[in-house]
Amino acid sequence: MSDKKESKIERIEEQKKLEELTDTQKKLEELTDTQKKLEELTDTLKRIQAEFENYKKRVAKESSEFIRCASADLIKKMLPVLDSFEHALKNRETKEFVKGVELIFAQLSSVLAEAGLQKMDCEGKCFDPFCHEVLLHEDSDRENIVLEELQKGYLLNGSIIRTAKVKIGKKREDKK
């Protein structure tokens, strides 16, 4: 009977060893699968990073190309103005010189307005430090009111590109 018990114990031990081996094998397979998934994800991540870098380069190139083309378009629109100035300067001895310069000014203003440029209207308005740069003060009954525009301010598509240089009123001081 003792042999039977020993044999049974040996079989149970062998079965446990077999189960342990099977568990170890399963864990090894899981680890291998996990490692493969990790490698696949790493590869995917590298590809996405490379695609993103290429995307950034492409967008930067397209942006600079767009800016270059936009600048070229504005220059093309201004060439007739340049031609008009040349023509006016050839005829500066005539009476129509002033009229020609006025027409050129109107032509240039029109081209710039089409590109989104707007003059700021300042005279008689309240001083705004975001729109105006004070160059002079003058005694006046109207304090902080723009009395004179010394240099025009401009907006491009609604954003200030140059503040107006102005003279503003300063309250008169009573002398006793």
Protein backbone atom coordinates (compact mmCIF):
# COMPACT_ATOMS: atom_id res chain seq x y z
CA MET A 1 0.00 0.00 0.00
CA SER A 2 2.79 2.25 0.62
CA ASP A 3 3.90 1.85 -2.98
CA LYS A 4 0.45 2.86 -4.12
CA LYS A 5 0.55 5.94 -1.93
CA GLU A 6 3.98 6.83 -3.15
CA SER A 7 2.93 6.28 -6.72
CA LYS A 8 -0.17 8.42 -6.19
CA ILE A 9 1.91 11.15 -4.55
CA GLU A 10 4.38 11.03 -7.44
CA ARG A 11 1.54 11.35 -9.93
CA ILE A 12 0.09 14.31 -8.01
CA GLU A 13 3.53 15.95 -7.91
CA GLU A 14 4.02 15.34 -11.61
CA GLN A 15 0.58 16.76 -12.30
CA LYS A 16 1.44 19.87 -10.22
CA LYS A 17 4.72 20.24 -12.09
CA LEU A 18 2.87 19.87 -15.37
CA GLU A 19 0.31 22.50 -14.29
CA GLU A 20 3.10 24.85 -13.21
CA LEU A 21 4.84 24.30 -16.53
CA THR A 22 1.58 24.98 -18.38
CA ASP A 23 1.01 28.17 -16.32
CA THR A 24 4.58 29.30 -17.01
CA GLN A 25 4.08 28.60 -20.69
CA LYS A 26 0.84 30.62 -20.73
CA LYS A 27 2.55 33.51 -18.93
CA LEU A 28 5.41 33.36 -21.43
CA GLU A 29 2.95 33.45 -24.33
CA GLU A 30 1.12 36.41 -22.73
CA LEU A 31 4.42 38.19 -22.24
CA THR A 32 5.39 37.52 -25.86
CA ASP A 33 1.99 38.81 -27.06
CA THR A 34 2.34 41.90 -24.87
CA GLN A 35 5.83 42.51 -26.21
CA LYS A 36 4.56 42.20 -29.81
CA LYS A 37 1.74 44.66 -29.06
CA LEU A 38 4.24 47.05 -27.48
CA GLU A 39 6.46 46.85 -30.56
CA GLU A 40 3.44 47.44 -32.84
CA LEU A 41 2.33 50.45 -30.77
CA THR A 42 5.88 51.84 -30.71
CA ASP A 43 6.09 51.46 -34.48
CA THR A 44 2.70 53.15 -34.89
CA LEU A 45 3.78 55.99 -32.62
CA LYS A 46 6.99 56.52 -34.61
CA ARG A 47 5.01 56.63 -37.86
CA ILE A 48 2.50 59.11 -36.42
CA GLN A 49 5.34 61.30 -35.14
CA ALA A 50 7.00 61.24 -38.56
CA GLU A 51 3.69 62.05 -40.27
CA PHE A 52 3.12 64.94 -37.85
CA GLU A 53 6.60 66.36 -38.50
CA ASN A 54 5.96 66.13 -42.24
CA TYR A 55 2.58 67.83 -41.71
CA LYS A 56 4.20 70.70 -39.76
CA LYS A 57 6.80 71.19 -42.51
CA ARG A 58 4.13 71.11 -45.21
CA VAL A 59 1.94 73.65 -43.38
CA ALA A 60 4.92 75.97 -42.81
CA LYS A 61 5.86 75.73 -46.50
CA GLU A 62 2.25 76.36 -47.61
CA SER A 63 1.97 79.30 -45.23
CA SER A 64 5.13 80.97 -46.50
CA GLU A 65 4.01 80.31 -50.09
CA PHE A 66 0.63 81.89 -49.34
CA ILE A 67 2.29 84.97 -47.83
CA ARG A 68 4.63 85.25 -50.81
CA CYS A 69 1.74 85.02 -53.28
CA ALA A 70 -0.34 87.53 -51.28
CA SER A 71 2.58 89.96 -51.29
CA ALA A 72 3.05 89.46 -55.03
CA ASP A 73 -0.64 90.16 -55.61
CA LEU A 74 -0.47 93.44 -53.65
CA ILE A 75 2.70 94.49 -55.50
CA LYS A 76 1.01 93.78 -58.86
CA LYS A 77 -1.89 96.00 -57.83
CA MET A 78 0.53 98.79 -56.87
CA LEU A 79 2.55 98.75 -60.11
CA PRO A 80 0.10 101.05 -61.94
CA VAL A 81 0.47 103.52 -59.06
CA LEU A 82 4.24 103.40 -59.50
CA ASP A 83 3.80 103.98 -63.25
CA SER A 84 1.55 106.95 -62.51
CA PHE A 85 4.16 108.47 -60.19
CA GLU A 86 6.81 108.09 -62.92
CA HIS A 87 4.55 109.76 -65.44
CA ALA A 88 3.68 112.61 -63.03
CA LEU A 89 7.35 113.24 -62.21
CA LYS A 90 8.15 113.63 -65.92
CA ASN A 91 5.54 116.42 -66.12
CA ARG A 92 6.28 118.33 -62.93
CA GLU A 93 6.63 121.64 -64.78
CA THR A 94 2.97 121.62 -65.87
CA LYS A 95 -0.13 122.92 -64.11
CA GLU A 96 -1.59 119.46 -63.91
CA PHE A 97 1.21 118.16 -61.70
CA VAL A 98 -0.75 118.74 -58.47
CA LYS A 99 -3.88 117.22 -60.00
CA GLY A 100 -1.84 114.19 -61.13
CA VAL A 101 -0.36 113.69 -57.66
CA GLU A 102 -3.86 113.92 -56.15
CA LEU A 103 -5.07 111.25 -58.58
CA ILE A 104 -2.12 109.02 -57.72
CA PHE A 105 -2.85 109.47 -54.02
CA ALA A 106 -6.47 108.45 -54.64
CA GLN A 107 -5.32 105.45 -56.70
CA LEU A 108 -2.90 104.32 -53.98
CA SER A 109 -5.53 104.82 -51.27
CA SER A 110 -7.96 102.70 -53.28
CA VAL A 111 -5.48 99.82 -53.70
CA LEU A 112 -4.64 99.84 -49.99
CA ALA A 113 -8.33 100.03 -49.00
CA GLU A 114 -9.01 96.95 -51.16
CA ALA A 115 -6.26 95.18 -49.20
CA GLY A 116 -8.09 96.02 -45.93
CA LEU A 117 -6.40 99.27 -44.87
CA GLN A 118 -8.55 101.87 -43.07
CA LYS A 119 -7.67 105.32 -41.77
CA MET A 120 -8.44 106.03 -38.13
CA ASP A 121 -10.61 109.09 -37.55
CA CYS A 122 -9.25 110.84 -34.46
CA GLU A 123 -9.89 114.58 -34.40
CA GLY A 124 -12.50 115.65 -31.86
CA LYS A 125 -12.59 112.23 -30.23
CA CYS A 126 -11.61 111.27 -26.70
CA PHE A 127 -7.96 110.23 -26.24
CA ASP A 128 -7.47 106.43 -26.37
CA PRO A 129 -3.96 105.21 -25.43
CA PHE A 130 -4.44 102.09 -27.56
CA CYS A 131 -5.14 104.13 -30.71
CA HIS A 132 -3.29 107.40 -30.10
CA GLU A 133 0.26 108.45 -29.31
CA VAL A 134 0.41 111.89 -27.69
CA LEU A 135 3.14 114.11 -29.10
CA LEU A 136 1.86 117.50 -27.90
CA HIS A 137 -0.44 118.98 -25.28
CA GLU A 138 -2.26 122.29 -25.70
CA ASP A 139 -4.25 124.30 -23.21
CA SER A 140 -7.92 123.85 -24.01
CA ASP A 141 -11.37 123.74 -22.49
CA ARG A 142 -11.67 120.18 -23.77
CA GLU A 143 -9.45 117.93 -21.69
CA ASN A 144 -8.24 114.61 -23.20
CA ILE A 145 -9.83 115.39 -26.56
CA VAL A 146 -7.75 115.01 -29.74
CA LEU A 147 -7.32 118.54 -31.06
CA GLU A 148 -5.13 117.74 -34.04
CA GLU A 149 -3.96 114.64 -35.85
CA LEU A 150 -0.24 115.04 -36.60
CA GLN A 151 0.13 111.67 -38.35
CA LYS A 152 -2.67 109.33 -39.39
CA GLY A 153 -3.22 106.01 -37.68
CA TYR A 154 -4.24 102.93 -39.65
CA LEU A 155 -6.14 99.67 -39.17
CA LEU A 156 -5.51 96.60 -41.30
CA ASN A 157 -8.50 94.27 -41.36
CA GLY A 158 -9.69 95.76 -38.06
CA SER A 159 -6.34 95.54 -36.22
CA ILE A 160 -4.23 98.59 -35.43
CA ILE A 161 -1.01 98.61 -37.45
CA ARG A 162 -0.02 102.18 -36.62
CA THR A 163 -1.29 104.44 -33.87
CA ALA A 164 -2.16 108.03 -34.71
CA LYS A 165 0.23 110.71 -33.49
CA VAL A 166 -1.90 113.44 -31.95
CA LYS A 167 -2.08 116.71 -30.02
CA ILE A 168 -4.57 116.57 -27.14
CA GLY A 169 -6.25 119.19 -25.01
CA LYS A 170 -5.07 119.85 -21.49
CA LYS A 171 -7.21 121.73 -18.97
CA ARG A 172 -6.10 125.30 -18.57
CA GLU A 173 -4.69 126.21 -15.23
CA ASP A 174 -6.11 129.35 -13.65
CA LYS A 175 -3.35 131.78 -12.65
CA LYS A 176 -4.05 133.86 -9.57
